[in-house]
XYZ file of C-alpha atoms in Angstrom:
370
model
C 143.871 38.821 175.252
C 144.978 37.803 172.099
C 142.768 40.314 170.147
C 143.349 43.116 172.570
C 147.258 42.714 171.316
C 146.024 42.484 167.406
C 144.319 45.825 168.101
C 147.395 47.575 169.721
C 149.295 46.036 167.049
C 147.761 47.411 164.330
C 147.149 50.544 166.176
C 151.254 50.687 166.625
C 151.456 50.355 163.066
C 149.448 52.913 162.100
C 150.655 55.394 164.904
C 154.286 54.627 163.210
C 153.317 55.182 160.238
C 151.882 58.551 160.617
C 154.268 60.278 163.781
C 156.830 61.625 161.176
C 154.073 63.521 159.456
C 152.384 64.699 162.661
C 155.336 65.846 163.810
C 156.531 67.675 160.764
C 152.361 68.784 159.860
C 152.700 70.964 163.570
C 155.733 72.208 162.933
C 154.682 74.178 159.793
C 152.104 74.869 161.497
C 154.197 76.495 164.085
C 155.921 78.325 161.003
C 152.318 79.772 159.922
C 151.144 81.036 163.447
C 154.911 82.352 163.248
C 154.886 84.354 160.562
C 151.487 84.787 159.573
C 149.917 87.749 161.398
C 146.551 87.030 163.445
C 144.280 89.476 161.836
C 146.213 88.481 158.107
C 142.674 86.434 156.904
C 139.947 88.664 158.394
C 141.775 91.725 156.180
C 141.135 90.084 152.957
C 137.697 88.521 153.347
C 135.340 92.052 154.168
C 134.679 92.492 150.484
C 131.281 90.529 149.164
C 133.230 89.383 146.161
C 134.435 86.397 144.156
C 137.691 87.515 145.455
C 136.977 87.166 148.715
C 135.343 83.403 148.724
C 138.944 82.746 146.947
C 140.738 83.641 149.350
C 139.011 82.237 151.849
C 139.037 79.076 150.393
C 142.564 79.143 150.286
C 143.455 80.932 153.711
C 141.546 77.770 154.803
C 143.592 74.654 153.121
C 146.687 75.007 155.685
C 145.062 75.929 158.381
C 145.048 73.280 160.973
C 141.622 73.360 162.743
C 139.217 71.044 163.530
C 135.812 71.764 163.480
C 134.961 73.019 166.674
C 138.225 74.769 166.906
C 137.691 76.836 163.258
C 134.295 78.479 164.953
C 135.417 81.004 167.397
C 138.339 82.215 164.748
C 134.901 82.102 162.152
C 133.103 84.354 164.367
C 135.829 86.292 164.799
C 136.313 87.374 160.956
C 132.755 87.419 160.411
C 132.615 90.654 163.539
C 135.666 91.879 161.789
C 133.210 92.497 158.428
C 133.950 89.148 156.311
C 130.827 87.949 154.025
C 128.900 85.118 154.987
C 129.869 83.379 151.226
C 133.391 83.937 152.641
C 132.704 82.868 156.460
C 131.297 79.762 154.993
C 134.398 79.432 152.577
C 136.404 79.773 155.523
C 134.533 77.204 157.960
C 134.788 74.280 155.295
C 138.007 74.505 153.752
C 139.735 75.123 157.833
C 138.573 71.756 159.069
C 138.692 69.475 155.969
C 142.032 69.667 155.709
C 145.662 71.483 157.163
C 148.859 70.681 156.710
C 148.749 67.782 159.546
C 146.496 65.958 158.219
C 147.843 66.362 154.832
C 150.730 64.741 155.682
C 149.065 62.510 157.726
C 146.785 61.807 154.211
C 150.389 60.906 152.317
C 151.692 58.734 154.906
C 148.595 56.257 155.571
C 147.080 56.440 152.100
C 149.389 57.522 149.184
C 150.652 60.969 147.666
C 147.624 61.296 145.227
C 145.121 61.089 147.947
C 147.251 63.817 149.557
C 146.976 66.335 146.864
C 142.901 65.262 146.093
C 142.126 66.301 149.269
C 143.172 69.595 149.516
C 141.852 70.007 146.554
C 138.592 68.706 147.190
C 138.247 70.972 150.315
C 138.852 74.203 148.842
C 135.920 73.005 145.885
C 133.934 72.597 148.136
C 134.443 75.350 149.944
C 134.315 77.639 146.925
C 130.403 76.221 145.762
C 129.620 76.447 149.231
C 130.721 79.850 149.508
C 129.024 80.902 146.502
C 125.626 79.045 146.980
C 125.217 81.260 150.244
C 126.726 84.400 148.444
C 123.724 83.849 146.142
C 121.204 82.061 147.943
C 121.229 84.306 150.870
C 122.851 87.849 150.429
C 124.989 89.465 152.972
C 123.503 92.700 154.613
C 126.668 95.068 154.412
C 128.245 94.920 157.500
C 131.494 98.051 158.803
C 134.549 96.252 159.115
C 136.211 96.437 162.416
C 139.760 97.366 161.700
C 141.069 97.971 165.156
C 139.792 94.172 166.581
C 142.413 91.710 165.503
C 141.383 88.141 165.556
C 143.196 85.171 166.422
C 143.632 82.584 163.416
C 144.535 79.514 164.731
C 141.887 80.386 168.028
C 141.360 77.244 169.252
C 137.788 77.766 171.318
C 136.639 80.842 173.314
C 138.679 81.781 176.186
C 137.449 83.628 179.268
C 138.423 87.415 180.124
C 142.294 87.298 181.023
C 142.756 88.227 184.332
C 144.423 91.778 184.979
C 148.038 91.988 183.554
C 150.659 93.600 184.647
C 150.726 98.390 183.690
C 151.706 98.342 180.279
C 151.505 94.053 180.401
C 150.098 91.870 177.701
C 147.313 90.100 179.677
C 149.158 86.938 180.372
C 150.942 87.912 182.984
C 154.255 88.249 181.629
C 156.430 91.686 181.093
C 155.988 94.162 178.778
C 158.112 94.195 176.006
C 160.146 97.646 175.603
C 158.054 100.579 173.648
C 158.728 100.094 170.178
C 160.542 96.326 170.670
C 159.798 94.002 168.172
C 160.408 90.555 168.359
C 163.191 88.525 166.719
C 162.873 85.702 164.459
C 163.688 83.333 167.108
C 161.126 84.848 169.542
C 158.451 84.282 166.923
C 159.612 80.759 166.234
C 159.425 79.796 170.143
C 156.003 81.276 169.869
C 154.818 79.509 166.961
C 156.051 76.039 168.493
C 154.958 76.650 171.483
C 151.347 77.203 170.600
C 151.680 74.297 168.075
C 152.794 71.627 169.948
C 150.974 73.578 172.888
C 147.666 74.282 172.094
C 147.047 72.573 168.912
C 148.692 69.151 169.863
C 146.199 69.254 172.656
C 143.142 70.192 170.975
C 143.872 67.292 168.324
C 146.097 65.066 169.759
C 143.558 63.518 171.768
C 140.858 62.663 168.385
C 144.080 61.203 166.538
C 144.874 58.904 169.243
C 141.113 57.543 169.051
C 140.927 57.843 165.297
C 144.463 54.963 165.104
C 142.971 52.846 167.984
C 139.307 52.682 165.581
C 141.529 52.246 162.706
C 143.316 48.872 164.688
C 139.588 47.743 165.298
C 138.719 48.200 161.800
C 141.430 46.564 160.321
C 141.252 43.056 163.260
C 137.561 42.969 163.028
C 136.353 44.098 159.726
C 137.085 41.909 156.772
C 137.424 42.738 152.695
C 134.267 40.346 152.314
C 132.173 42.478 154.466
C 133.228 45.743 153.283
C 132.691 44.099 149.491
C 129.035 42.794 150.727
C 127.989 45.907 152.481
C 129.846 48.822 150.793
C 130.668 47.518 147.771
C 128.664 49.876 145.401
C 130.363 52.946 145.306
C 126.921 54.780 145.854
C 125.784 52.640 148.547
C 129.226 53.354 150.369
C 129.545 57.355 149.841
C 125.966 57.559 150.776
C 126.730 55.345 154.070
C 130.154 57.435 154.785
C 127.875 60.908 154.592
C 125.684 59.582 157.102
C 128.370 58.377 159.583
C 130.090 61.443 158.673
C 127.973 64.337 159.185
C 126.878 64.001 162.824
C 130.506 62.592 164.059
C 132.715 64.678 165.740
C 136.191 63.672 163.972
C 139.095 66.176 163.055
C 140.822 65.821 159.838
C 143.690 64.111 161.082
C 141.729 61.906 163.456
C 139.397 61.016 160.413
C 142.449 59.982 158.387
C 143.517 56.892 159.915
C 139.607 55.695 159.776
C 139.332 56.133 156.424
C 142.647 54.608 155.400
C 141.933 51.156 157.332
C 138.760 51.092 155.614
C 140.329 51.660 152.624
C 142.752 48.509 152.916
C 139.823 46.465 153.638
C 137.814 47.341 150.015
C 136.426 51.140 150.507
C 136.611 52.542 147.140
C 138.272 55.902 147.716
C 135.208 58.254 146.616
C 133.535 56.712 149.426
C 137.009 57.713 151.718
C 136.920 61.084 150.681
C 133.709 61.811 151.480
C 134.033 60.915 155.233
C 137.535 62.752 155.370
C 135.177 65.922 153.339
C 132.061 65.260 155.449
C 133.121 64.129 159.048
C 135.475 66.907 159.817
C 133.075 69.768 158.570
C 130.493 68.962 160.125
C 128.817 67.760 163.462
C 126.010 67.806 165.352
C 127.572 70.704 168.288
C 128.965 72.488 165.199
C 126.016 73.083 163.016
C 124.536 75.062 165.905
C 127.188 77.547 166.295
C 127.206 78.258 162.644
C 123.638 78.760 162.559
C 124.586 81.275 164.880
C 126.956 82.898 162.774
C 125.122 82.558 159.148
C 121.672 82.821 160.436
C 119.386 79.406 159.740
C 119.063 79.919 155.708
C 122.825 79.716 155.582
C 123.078 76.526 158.026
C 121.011 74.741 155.590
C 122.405 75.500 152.602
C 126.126 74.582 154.198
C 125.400 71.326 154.376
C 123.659 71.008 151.384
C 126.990 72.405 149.577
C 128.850 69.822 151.611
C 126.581 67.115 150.755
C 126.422 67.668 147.371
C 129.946 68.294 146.801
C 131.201 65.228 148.816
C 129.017 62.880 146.475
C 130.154 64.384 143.138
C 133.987 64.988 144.236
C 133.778 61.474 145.531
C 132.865 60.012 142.118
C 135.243 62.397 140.169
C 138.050 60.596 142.768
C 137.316 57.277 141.495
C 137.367 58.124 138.053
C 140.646 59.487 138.409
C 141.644 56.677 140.892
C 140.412 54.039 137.819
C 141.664 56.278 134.756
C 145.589 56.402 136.376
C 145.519 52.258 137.846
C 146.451 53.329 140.904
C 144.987 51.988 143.914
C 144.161 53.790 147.094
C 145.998 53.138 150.250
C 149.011 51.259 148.875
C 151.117 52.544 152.035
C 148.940 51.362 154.415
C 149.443 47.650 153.831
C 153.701 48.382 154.475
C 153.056 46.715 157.691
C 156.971 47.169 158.607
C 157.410 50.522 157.394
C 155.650 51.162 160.413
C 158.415 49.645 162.872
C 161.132 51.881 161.249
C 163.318 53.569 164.067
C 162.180 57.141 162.691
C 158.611 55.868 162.978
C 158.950 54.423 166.247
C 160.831 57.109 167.753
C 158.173 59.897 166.418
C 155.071 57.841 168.198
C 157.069 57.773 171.077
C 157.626 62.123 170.826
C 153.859 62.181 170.395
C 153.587 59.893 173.693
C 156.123 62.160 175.528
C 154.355 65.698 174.558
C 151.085 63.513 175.646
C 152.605 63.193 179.458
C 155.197 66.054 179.681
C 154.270 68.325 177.409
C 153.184 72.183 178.560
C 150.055 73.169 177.036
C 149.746 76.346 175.670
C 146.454 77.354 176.739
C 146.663 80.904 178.468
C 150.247 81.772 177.040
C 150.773 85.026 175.666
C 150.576 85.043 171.343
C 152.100 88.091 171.069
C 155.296 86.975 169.866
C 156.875 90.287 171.025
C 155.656 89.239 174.828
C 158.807 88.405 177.242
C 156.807 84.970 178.277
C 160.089 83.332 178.564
């Protein structure tokens, strides 16, 4: 009994720490499904160009999806006419980082982590991109202008049952010819698919990811980390490992990696399980192949794998060349008990039980769902 209450301890702690910045990561992300049109990313990415893996890459960074959840919105701009060097672009940058876990990132590690990461994901996602662009070259594909896809689709959906004459297909009432909706109607559509629909697809991992991080931080010690992971090689190469098959979303990966980091993990090592774990899996890597085709599969995960190691050791360097040390906000063991912090985990706790899913609701914002 008295290390199941260490473990919800610490797991309190670290749920305090990070509600603020789960809150505030889905509501921009309520701002971007907003005000960002659905078919905005597949219009940019149907040229095979440099271009196009750029923008790709950075479509990707804000975009909170985990790695399962990126594939049908994947498949949807690679129908629509994107390049595979862009697809591929697209698929790692999405799930290696958004602006949840972002701010998750800042709150449990420290502000430089939070800017590496991004950083690190759109890298990667640009040599990934281009190894594919010229490893295996796109057969020209028509772009299909009139097929809109939905960015932030969170997993394929079954045919919508017959709407209403003149309906939207969810069942609600048409809007009038030529209406379009307000600023307000788009913002209750944006929150309501983001702490809909997205707080459900990831709430779930995040929960698991701060109970592992409570185990972590009880059970494991800095002596074992130091005898088993203590080379930096030794402990990127483990984290790859662990990472690649794992299912774990970037925010649910975050906590993980920042309890390990308290306990000794140098932070290449960190940032190659947050680069790794959420980009790949073993349910994912399926799907993509496919998407891609099997040439394409293969050299995704070589991109990742080879861009994890050398991004992780370019982290410690600049970890070592500013003094700073990784994780320095996880440690604040009362920062965690603030009332803001408190109050947050228990918001997260009450959209948990009473909160309405969005799954099935309209995302036209111009839809009268009410």
């Amino acid at each position: 009994m008295v290390l199941l209450e260490q473990i919800l301890a610490e797991s309190w702690n670290v749920l305090c720490l990070s509600a603020p910045y789960m809150l505030f990561g889905f509501f921009i992300a309520g701002l971007l499904k907003a005000f960002i049109p659905d078919d905005f990313v597949a219009r940019h990415l149907g040229k095979e160009s440099k271009a196009s893996l750029l923008k790709a890459s950075l479509f990707g960074v804000p975009i909170p999806l985990c790695s399962c959840g990126v594939l049908p919105a994947a498949a949807g701009i690679r129908k629509q006419g994107a390049s595979k060097g862009a697809t591929t672009a697209f698929l790692i940058s999405t799930p290696e980082t958004g602006v949840d876990s972002i701010a998750v990132t800042w709150a449990l590690l420290d502000p430089l982590m939070a800017l590496l990461r991004p950083v690190s994901a759109f890298l990667t996602a640009m040599v990934t991109g281009q190894l594919v662009r010229t490893l295996d070259p796109d057969i020209k594909q028509e772009v299909k202008k009139n097929a809109p896809v939905e960015m932030f689709a969170m997993a394929p959906v079954a045919a919508p049952t017959a709407a209403p004459s003149g309906g939207c297909g969810c069942g609600c009432a048409a809007p009038a010819p030529g209406k379009k909706a307000t600023i307000m109607e788009r913002l209750r559509m944006g929150m309501r698919f983001s702490f809909g629909d997205l707080f459900t697809d990831i709430s779930g991992w995040f929960f698991v990811g701060v109970v592992i991080a409570g185990f972590i931080t009880v059970f494991v010690s800095p002596d074992l980390v130091d005898a088993y992971l203590g080379n930096p090689l030794v402990a990127m190469f483990v984290m790859l490992i662990v990472g690649t098959p794992l299912y774990v979303c970037a925010t649910a990966s975050t906590p993980i990696a920042a309890a390990l980091v308290l306990k000794g993990l140098n932070p290449g090592a960190a940032l190659v399980f947050l680069l790794a774990g959420p980009a790949t899996n073993a349910a994912a890597l399926s799907v993509i192949t496919g998407i891609l085709g099997k040439k394409s599969m293969v050299l995704y995960l070589i991109g990742i794998m080879v861009s994890s190691f050398l991004l992780g050791f370019a982290v410690d360097a600049v970890y070592s060349m500013t003094g700073l040390s990784a994780g320095w906000q996880t440690g604040a063991e009362e920062a965690g008990r603030t009332l803001i912090g408190t109050l947050s985990a228990l918001v997260l706790f009450g959209l948990v039980l009473f909160g309405r899913g969005g799954h099935g609701s309209c995302s036209d914002p111009a839809c009268e769902c009410g």
